Amino acid sequence: MTIGRVESSLTDPASAPMQGDEGAPDAWLVFEPEVVEALAGIRPGDELIVLTWLHLARRDVLRVHPRGDVSRAEQGVFSTRSPHRPNPIGLHRVEVASIDGARVRVRNLEALDGTPIVDVKPVLGDDIRER
């Protein structure tokens, strides 16, 4: 079950950054109305792990050149962050910039516009017992 979708200016996989901290624009996590209550407790400045379903990824790829660099030896996809893999689940560490109802604006999200959101979890730190 998807719980929402990404709204982003990123629409072309070829021009999207490989990681969020490599120039990804701010994006919106837009949640389905039935899960909005689950956002309680999330605040601007929080860091979250966003799990997405990389719906445009190939599912038949088992080996890749890391970061698409053919000068590097091929490795199994499980040892890389390649989006192409048997179960293309995206893992994104983001920072909450603002919240507007069912919409959460985040920084450092390299997911493409329309990417389904599967789950959101807090990044645990010193306040682990508070969560």
CSV table of N, CA and C in Angstrom, one decimal:
chain,number,residue,atom,x,y,z
A,1,MET,N,0.8,-1.2,0.0
A,1,MET,CA,0.0,0.0,0.0
A,1,MET,C,0.9,1.2,0.0
A,2,THR,N,0.6,2.1,-0.9
A,2,THR,CA,1.3,3.4,-0.9
A,2,THR,C,0.6,4.4,0.0
A,3,ILE,N,1.3,5.2,0.7
A,3,ILE,CA,0.7,6.2,1.6
A,3,ILE,C,0.7,7.6,1.1
A,4,GLY,N,1.3,7.8,-0.1
A,4,GLY,CA,1.4,9.1,-0.7
A,4,GLY,C,2.3,9.1,-1.9
A,5,ARG,N,2.6,10.3,-2.4
A,5,ARG,CA,3.5,10.4,-3.6
A,5,ARG,C,4.4,11.6,-3.4
A,6,VAL,N,5.5,11.6,-4.1
A,6,VAL,CA,6.5,12.7,-4.1
A,6,VAL,C,6.0,13.7,-5.2
A,7,GLU,N,6.1,15.0,-4.8
A,7,GLU,CA,5.9,16.1,-5.8
A,7,GLU,C,7.3,16.8,-5.9
A,8,SER,N,7.9,16.7,-7.1
A,8,SER,CA,9.2,17.3,-7.2
A,8,SER,C,9.4,17.8,-8.6
A,9,SER,N,10.3,18.8,-8.8
A,9,SER,CA,10.7,19.3,-10.1
A,9,SER,C,11.5,18.3,-10.9
A,10,LEU,N,12.0,17.2,-10.2
A,10,LEU,CA,12.8,16.2,-10.9
A,10,LEU,C,11.8,15.2,-11.6
A,11,THR,N,12.0,15.2,-13.0
A,11,THR,CA,11.1,14.4,-13.8
A,11,THR,C,11.9,13.4,-14.7
A,12,ASP,N,13.1,13.7,-14.9
A,12,ASP,CA,14.0,12.9,-15.8
A,12,ASP,C,15.0,12.1,-15.0
A,13,PRO,N,14.9,10.8,-15.0
A,13,PRO,CA,15.9,10.0,-14.2
A,13,PRO,C,17.4,10.3,-14.6
A,14,ALA,N,17.6,10.6,-15.9
A,14,ALA,CA,19.0,10.8,-16.3
A,14,ALA,C,19.6,12.1,-15.8
A,15,SER,N,18.8,13.1,-15.5
A,15,SER,CA,19.3,14.3,-14.9
A,15,SER,C,19.1,14.5,-13.4
A,16,ALA,N,18.5,13.5,-12.8
A,16,ALA,CA,18.3,13.6,-11.3
A,16,ALA,C,19.6,13.2,-10.6
A,17,PRO,N,19.9,13.9,-9.5
A,17,PRO,CA,21.1,13.5,-8.7
A,17,PRO,C,21.0,12.1,-8.2
A,18,MET,N,22.2,11.5,-8.1
A,18,MET,CA,22.2,10.1,-7.6
A,18,MET,C,21.9,10.0,-6.1
A,19,GLN,N,22.2,11.0,-5.3
A,19,GLN,CA,21.9,11.0,-3.9
A,19,GLN,C,21.3,12.4,-3.6
A,20,GLY,N,20.5,12.5,-2.5
A,20,GLY,CA,19.9,13.7,-2.2
A,20,GLY,C,20.8,14.8,-1.9
A,21,ASP,N,22.0,14.6,-1.3
A,21,ASP,CA,22.9,15.6,-0.9
A,21,ASP,C,23.8,16.1,-2.1
A,22,GLU,N,23.4,15.6,-3.3
A,22,GLU,CA,24.2,16.0,-4.5
A,22,GLU,C,23.4,17.0,-5.4
A,23,GLY,N,22.6,17.9,-4.7
A,23,GLY,CA,21.9,18.9,-5.5
A,23,GLY,C,20.5,18.7,-5.7
A,24,ALA,N,19.8,17.9,-4.9
A,24,ALA,CA,18.4,17.6,-5.1
A,24,ALA,C,17.6,18.9,-4.6
A,25,PRO,N,16.6,19.3,-5.4
A,25,PRO,CA,15.8,20.4,-5.0
A,25,PRO,C,14.8,20.0,-3.8
A,26,ASP,N,14.3,21.0,-3.1
A,26,ASP,CA,13.2,20.7,-2.2
A,26,ASP,C,12.1,20.0,-2.9
A,27,ALA,N,11.4,19.1,-2.2
A,27,ALA,CA,10.3,18.4,-2.8
A,27,ALA,C,9.2,18.3,-1.7
A,28,TRP,N,8.0,17.8,-2.1
A,28,TRP,CA,6.9,17.6,-1.2
A,28,TRP,C,6.6,16.2,-1.1
A,29,LEU,N,6.4,15.7,0.1
A,29,LEU,CA,5.8,14.4,0.4
A,29,LEU,C,4.3,14.7,0.6
A,30,VAL,N,3.5,14.2,-0.3
A,30,VAL,CA,2.0,14.4,-0.3
A,30,VAL,C,1.3,13.1,0.2
A,31,PHE,N,0.7,13.2,1.3
A,31,PHE,CA,0.2,12.0,1.9
A,31,PHE,C,-1.3,11.8,1.7
A,32,GLU,N,-1.8,10.6,1.6
A,32,GLU,CA,-3.2,10.3,1.4
A,32,GLU,C,-3.9,10.7,2.7
A,33,PRO,N,-5.2,11.2,2.5
A,33,PRO,CA,-5.9,11.7,3.7
A,33,PRO,C,-6.0,10.7,4.8
A,34,GLU,N,-6.1,9.4,4.5
A,34,GLU,CA,-6.3,8.4,5.6
A,34,GLU,C,-5.1,8.2,6.4
A,35,VAL,N,-3.9,8.7,6.1
A,35,VAL,CA,-2.7,8.6,6.9
A,35,VAL,C,-2.2,9.9,7.5
A,36,VAL,N,-2.9,11.0,7.3
A,36,VAL,CA,-2.4,12.3,7.7
A,36,VAL,C,-2.2,12.3,9.3
A,37,GLU,N,-3.0,11.6,10.0
A,37,GLU,CA,-2.9,11.5,11.5
A,37,GLU,C,-1.6,11.0,11.9
A,38,ALA,N,-1.0,10.1,11.0
A,38,ALA,CA,0.3,9.5,11.4
A,38,ALA,C,1.5,10.5,11.3
A,39,LEU,N,1.2,11.7,10.8
A,39,LEU,CA,2.3,12.8,10.8
A,39,LEU,C,2.4,13.5,12.1
A,40,ALA,N,1.5,13.2,13.1
A,40,ALA,CA,1.6,13.9,14.4
A,40,ALA,C,2.9,13.7,15.0
A,41,GLY,N,3.6,14.7,15.5
A,41,GLY,CA,4.9,14.6,16.1
A,41,GLY,C,6.0,15.0,15.2
A,42,ILE,N,5.8,15.0,13.9
A,42,ILE,CA,6.9,15.4,13.0
A,42,ILE,C,6.9,16.9,12.9
A,43,ARG,N,8.1,17.5,13.0
A,43,ARG,CA,8.3,18.9,13.1
A,43,ARG,C,9.4,19.4,12.1
A,44,PRO,N,9.3,20.7,11.6
A,44,PRO,CA,10.4,21.2,10.8
A,44,PRO,C,11.7,21.0,11.5
A,45,GLY,N,12.7,20.6,10.8
A,45,GLY,CA,14.1,20.4,11.3
A,45,GLY,C,14.3,18.9,11.6
A,46,ASP,N,13.2,18.1,11.7
A,46,ASP,CA,13.4,16.7,11.9
A,46,ASP,C,14.0,16.0,10.7
A,47,GLU,N,14.8,15.0,11.0
A,47,GLU,CA,15.3,14.1,9.9
A,47,GLU,C,14.5,12.9,9.8
A,48,LEU,N,14.1,12.5,8.6
A,48,LEU,CA,13.3,11.3,8.4
A,48,LEU,C,14.0,10.4,7.4
A,49,ILE,N,13.6,9.1,7.5
A,49,ILE,CA,14.0,8.1,6.4
A,49,ILE,C,12.7,7.9,5.7
A,50,VAL,N,12.7,8.2,4.4
A,50,VAL,CA,11.5,8.0,3.5
A,50,VAL,C,11.8,6.8,2.7
A,51,LEU,N,10.9,5.8,2.7
A,51,LEU,CA,10.9,4.6,1.9
A,51,LEU,C,10.0,4.8,0.7
A,52,THR,N,10.5,4.6,-0.5
A,52,THR,CA,9.7,4.8,-1.7
A,52,THR,C,9.8,3.5,-2.5
A,53,TRP,N,8.8,3.5,-3.5
A,53,TRP,CA,8.8,2.4,-4.5
A,53,TRP,C,9.3,3.0,-5.8
A,54,LEU,N,10.5,2.6,-6.2
A,54,LEU,CA,11.1,3.2,-7.4
A,54,LEU,C,10.4,2.6,-8.6
A,55,HIS,N,9.3,3.2,-9.0
A,55,HIS,CA,8.4,2.6,-9.9
A,55,HIS,C,8.9,2.6,-11.4
A,56,LEU,N,9.9,3.4,-11.7
A,56,LEU,CA,10.5,3.4,-13.0
A,56,LEU,C,11.7,2.5,-13.1
A,57,ALA,N,12.2,1.9,-12.0
A,57,ALA,CA,13.4,1.1,-12.0
A,57,ALA,C,13.2,-0.2,-12.7
A,58,ARG,N,14.2,-0.8,-13.2
A,58,ARG,CA,14.2,-2.1,-13.8
A,58,ARG,C,14.3,-3.1,-12.6
A,59,ARG,N,13.6,-4.2,-12.7
A,59,ARG,CA,13.6,-5.2,-11.7
A,59,ARG,C,14.4,-6.5,-12.0
A,60,ASP,N,15.0,-6.5,-13.2
A,60,ASP,CA,15.7,-7.6,-13.7
A,60,ASP,C,17.3,-7.5,-13.6
A,61,VAL,N,17.7,-6.4,-13.0
A,61,VAL,CA,19.1,-6.1,-12.9
A,61,VAL,C,19.7,-6.6,-11.6
A,62,LEU,N,20.8,-7.4,-11.7
A,62,LEU,CA,21.4,-8.0,-10.5
A,62,LEU,C,22.8,-7.5,-10.3
A,63,ARG,N,23.5,-7.0,-11.4
A,63,ARG,CA,24.8,-6.4,-11.3
A,63,ARG,C,24.9,-5.1,-12.0
A,64,VAL,N,25.7,-4.2,-11.4
A,64,VAL,CA,25.8,-2.8,-12.0
A,64,VAL,C,27.2,-2.3,-11.8
A,65,HIS,N,27.6,-1.3,-12.6
A,65,HIS,CA,28.8,-0.6,-12.4
A,65,HIS,C,28.4,0.5,-11.3
A,66,PRO,N,29.1,0.5,-10.2
A,66,PRO,CA,28.7,1.5,-9.2
A,66,PRO,C,28.7,2.9,-9.7
A,67,ARG,N,27.6,3.7,-9.4
A,67,ARG,CA,27.3,5.0,-9.9
A,67,ARG,C,27.3,5.1,-11.4
A,68,GLY,N,27.1,4.0,-12.1
A,68,GLY,CA,27.1,4.0,-13.6
A,68,GLY,C,28.4,4.3,-14.2
A,69,ASP,N,29.5,4.1,-13.5
A,69,ASP,CA,30.8,4.4,-14.0
A,69,ASP,C,31.4,3.1,-14.5
A,70,VAL,N,31.5,2.9,-15.8
A,70,VAL,CA,31.9,1.7,-16.4
A,70,VAL,C,33.4,1.4,-16.2
A,71,SER,N,34.2,2.4,-15.7
A,71,SER,CA,35.6,2.1,-15.3
A,71,SER,C,35.7,1.4,-14.0
A,72,ARG,N,34.6,1.3,-13.3
A,72,ARG,CA,34.6,0.5,-12.0
A,72,ARG,C,34.0,-0.8,-12.3
A,73,ALA,N,34.5,-1.8,-11.6
A,73,ALA,CA,34.1,-3.2,-11.7
A,73,ALA,C,32.6,-3.4,-11.4
A,74,GLU,N,31.9,-4.3,-12.0
A,74,GLU,CA,30.6,-4.5,-11.7
A,74,GLU,C,30.5,-5.1,-10.3
A,75,GLN,N,29.4,-4.8,-9.6
A,75,GLN,CA,29.1,-5.4,-8.3
A,75,GLN,C,27.6,-5.8,-8.3
A,76,GLY,N,27.3,-6.7,-7.3
A,76,GLY,CA,25.9,-7.0,-7.1
A,76,GLY,C,25.1,-5.8,-6.6
A,77,VAL,N,23.9,-5.7,-7.1
A,77,VAL,CA,23.1,-4.5,-6.7
A,77,VAL,C,22.9,-4.3,-5.2
A,78,PHE,N,23.0,-5.4,-4.4
A,78,PHE,CA,22.8,-5.3,-3.0
A,78,PHE,C,23.9,-4.7,-2.3
A,79,SER,N,25.1,-4.5,-3.0
A,79,SER,CA,26.2,-3.8,-2.4
A,79,SER,C,26.3,-2.3,-3.0
A,80,THR,N,25.2,-1.9,-3.6
A,80,THR,CA,25.2,-0.5,-4.2
A,80,THR,C,23.9,0.2,-3.8
A,81,ARG,N,23.7,1.4,-4.2
A,81,ARG,CA,22.5,2.2,-4.0
A,81,ARG,C,21.7,2.3,-5.3
A,82,SER,N,22.0,1.4,-6.3
A,82,SER,CA,21.4,1.5,-7.6
A,82,SER,C,19.8,1.4,-7.4
A,83,PRO,N,19.1,2.1,-8.2
A,83,PRO,CA,17.6,2.0,-8.1
A,83,PRO,C,17.1,0.7,-8.8
A,84,HIS,N,17.9,0.2,-9.7
A,84,HIS,CA,17.6,-1.0,-10.4
A,84,HIS,C,17.9,-2.2,-9.6
A,85,ARG,N,16.9,-3.0,-9.2
A,85,ARG,CA,17.1,-4.2,-8.3
A,85,ARG,C,15.8,-5.0,-8.3
A,86,PRO,N,15.9,-6.2,-7.8
A,86,PRO,CA,14.6,-7.0,-7.8
A,86,PRO,C,13.4,-6.4,-7.1
A,87,ASN,N,13.6,-5.8,-5.9
A,87,ASN,CA,12.6,-5.0,-5.2
A,87,ASN,C,13.1,-3.6,-5.1
A,88,PRO,N,12.7,-2.7,-6.0
A,88,PRO,CA,13.2,-1.3,-6.1
A,88,PRO,C,12.7,-0.4,-5.0
A,89,ILE,N,13.1,-0.6,-3.8
A,89,ILE,CA,12.7,0.2,-2.7
A,89,ILE,C,13.8,1.3,-2.5
A,90,GLY,N,13.3,2.5,-2.5
A,90,GLY,CA,14.2,3.7,-2.3
A,90,GLY,C,14.3,4.0,-0.8
A,91,LEU,N,15.5,4.4,-0.4
A,91,LEU,CA,15.8,4.8,1.0
A,91,LEU,C,16.4,6.2,0.9
A,92,HIS,N,15.7,7.1,1.5
A,92,HIS,CA,16.1,8.5,1.4
A,92,HIS,C,16.1,9.2,2.8
A,93,ARG,N,17.3,9.8,3.2
A,93,ARG,CA,17.4,10.5,4.4
A,93,ARG,C,17.1,12.0,4.0
A,94,VAL,N,16.1,12.6,4.6
A,94,VAL,CA,15.7,13.9,4.3
A,94,VAL,C,15.5,14.8,5.6
A,95,GLU,N,15.4,16.1,5.4
A,95,GLU,CA,15.2,17.0,6.5
A,95,GLU,C,13.8,17.7,6.2
A,96,VAL,N,13.0,17.8,7.2
A,96,VAL,CA,11.7,18.4,7.1
A,96,VAL,C,11.9,19.9,7.1
A,97,ALA,N,11.4,20.6,6.0
A,97,ALA,CA,11.5,22.1,6.0
A,97,ALA,C,10.3,22.7,6.5
A,98,SER,N,9.1,22.2,6.1
A,98,SER,CA,7.8,22.7,6.6
A,98,SER,C,6.7,21.7,6.4
A,99,ILE,N,5.6,21.9,7.1
A,99,ILE,CA,4.5,21.0,7.0
A,99,ILE,C,3.2,21.8,6.8
A,100,ASP,N,2.4,21.4,5.8
A,100,ASP,CA,1.2,22.1,5.5
A,100,ASP,C,0.1,21.0,5.3
A,101,GLY,N,-0.5,20.6,6.4
A,101,GLY,CA,-1.6,19.6,6.4
A,101,GLY,C,-1.0,18.3,6.0
A,102,ALA,N,-1.5,17.8,4.8
A,102,ALA,CA,-1.0,16.5,4.3
A,102,ALA,C,0.3,16.6,3.5
A,103,ARG,N,0.8,17.8,3.4
A,103,ARG,CA,2.0,18.0,2.6
A,103,ARG,C,3.2,18.3,3.5
A,104,VAL,N,4.3,17.6,3.3
A,104,VAL,CA,5.5,17.9,4.1
A,104,VAL,C,6.6,18.2,3.1
A,105,ARG,N,7.2,19.4,3.2
A,105,ARG,CA,8.3,19.9,2.3
A,105,ARG,C,9.6,19.4,2.9
A,106,VAL,N,10.4,18.7,2.1
A,106,VAL,CA,11.6,18.1,2.6
A,106,VAL,C,12.8,18.6,1.7
A,107,ARG,N,14.0,18.5,2.3
A,107,ARG,CA,15.2,18.8,1.6
A,107,ARG,C,16.0,17.5,1.3
A,108,ASN,N,16.8,17.5,0.3
A,108,ASN,CA,17.7,16.4,-0.1
A,108,ASN,C,16.9,15.1,-0.5
A,109,LEU,N,15.8,15.2,-1.3
A,109,LEU,CA,15.1,14.1,-1.8
A,109,LEU,C,15.4,14.0,-3.3
A,110,GLU,N,16.0,12.9,-3.7
A,110,GLU,CA,16.4,12.8,-5.1
A,110,GLU,C,15.3,12.0,-5.9
A,111,ALA,N,14.2,11.6,-5.3
A,111,ALA,CA,13.1,10.8,-5.9
A,111,ALA,C,12.4,11.7,-7.0
A,112,LEU,N,12.0,11.0,-8.0
A,112,LEU,CA,11.3,11.7,-9.1
A,112,LEU,C,9.9,12.0,-8.8
A,113,ASP,N,9.3,13.0,-9.5
A,113,ASP,CA,7.9,13.4,-9.3
A,113,ASP,C,7.0,12.2,-9.6
A,114,GLY,N,6.1,12.0,-8.7
A,114,GLY,CA,5.2,10.9,-8.8
A,114,GLY,C,5.6,9.6,-8.1
A,115,THR,N,6.8,9.6,-7.6
A,115,THR,CA,7.3,8.3,-6.9
A,115,THR,C,6.4,8.0,-5.7
A,116,PRO,N,5.9,6.8,-5.7
A,116,PRO,CA,5.1,6.4,-4.5
A,116,PRO,C,5.9,6.3,-3.2
A,117,ILE,N,5.2,6.8,-2.1
A,117,ILE,CA,5.8,6.7,-0.8
A,117,ILE,C,5.3,5.5,-0.1
A,118,VAL,N,6.2,4.6,0.5
A,118,VAL,CA,5.8,3.4,1.1
A,118,VAL,C,5.7,3.6,2.6
A,119,ASP,N,6.7,4.3,3.2
A,119,ASP,CA,6.7,4.5,4.7
A,119,ASP,C,7.6,5.7,5.0
A,120,VAL,N,7.5,6.2,6.2
A,120,VAL,CA,8.4,7.2,6.8
A,120,VAL,C,8.7,6.8,8.2
A,121,LYS,N,10.0,7.0,8.5
A,121,LYS,CA,10.5,6.7,9.9
A,121,LYS,C,11.4,7.8,10.3
A,122,PRO,N,11.5,8.1,11.6
A,122,PRO,CA,12.4,9.1,12.1
A,122,PRO,C,13.8,8.6,12.1
A,123,VAL,N,14.8,9.5,11.9
A,123,VAL,CA,16.2,9.2,12.1
A,123,VAL,C,16.4,9.2,13.6
A,124,LEU,N,16.9,8.2,14.2
A,124,LEU,CA,17.0,8.1,15.6
A,124,LEU,C,18.4,8.6,16.0
A,125,GLY,N,18.4,9.4,17.1
A,125,GLY,CA,19.6,10.0,17.6
A,125,GLY,C,19.6,10.0,19.1
A,126,ASP,N,20.1,11.0,19.7
A,126,ASP,CA,20.2,11.1,21.1
A,126,ASP,C,18.8,11.0,21.8
A,127,ASP,N,17.8,11.4,21.1
A,127,ASP,CA,16.4,11.4,21.7
A,127,ASP,C,15.7,10.2,21.4
A,128,ILE,N,16.4,9.1,21.2
A,128,ILE,CA,15.8,7.8,20.9
A,128,ILE,C,14.7,7.4,21.9
A,129,ARG,N,14.8,7.7,23.1
A,129,ARG,CA,13.8,7.3,24.1
A,129,ARG,C,12.5,8.1,24.0
A,130,GLU,N,12.6,9.3,23.4
A,130,GLU,CA,11.4,10.1,23.2
A,130,GLU,C,10.5,9.7,22.1
A,131,ARG,N,11.0,8.8,21.3
A,131,ARG,CA,10.2,8.4,20.1
A,131,ARG,C,9.7,7.0,20.4
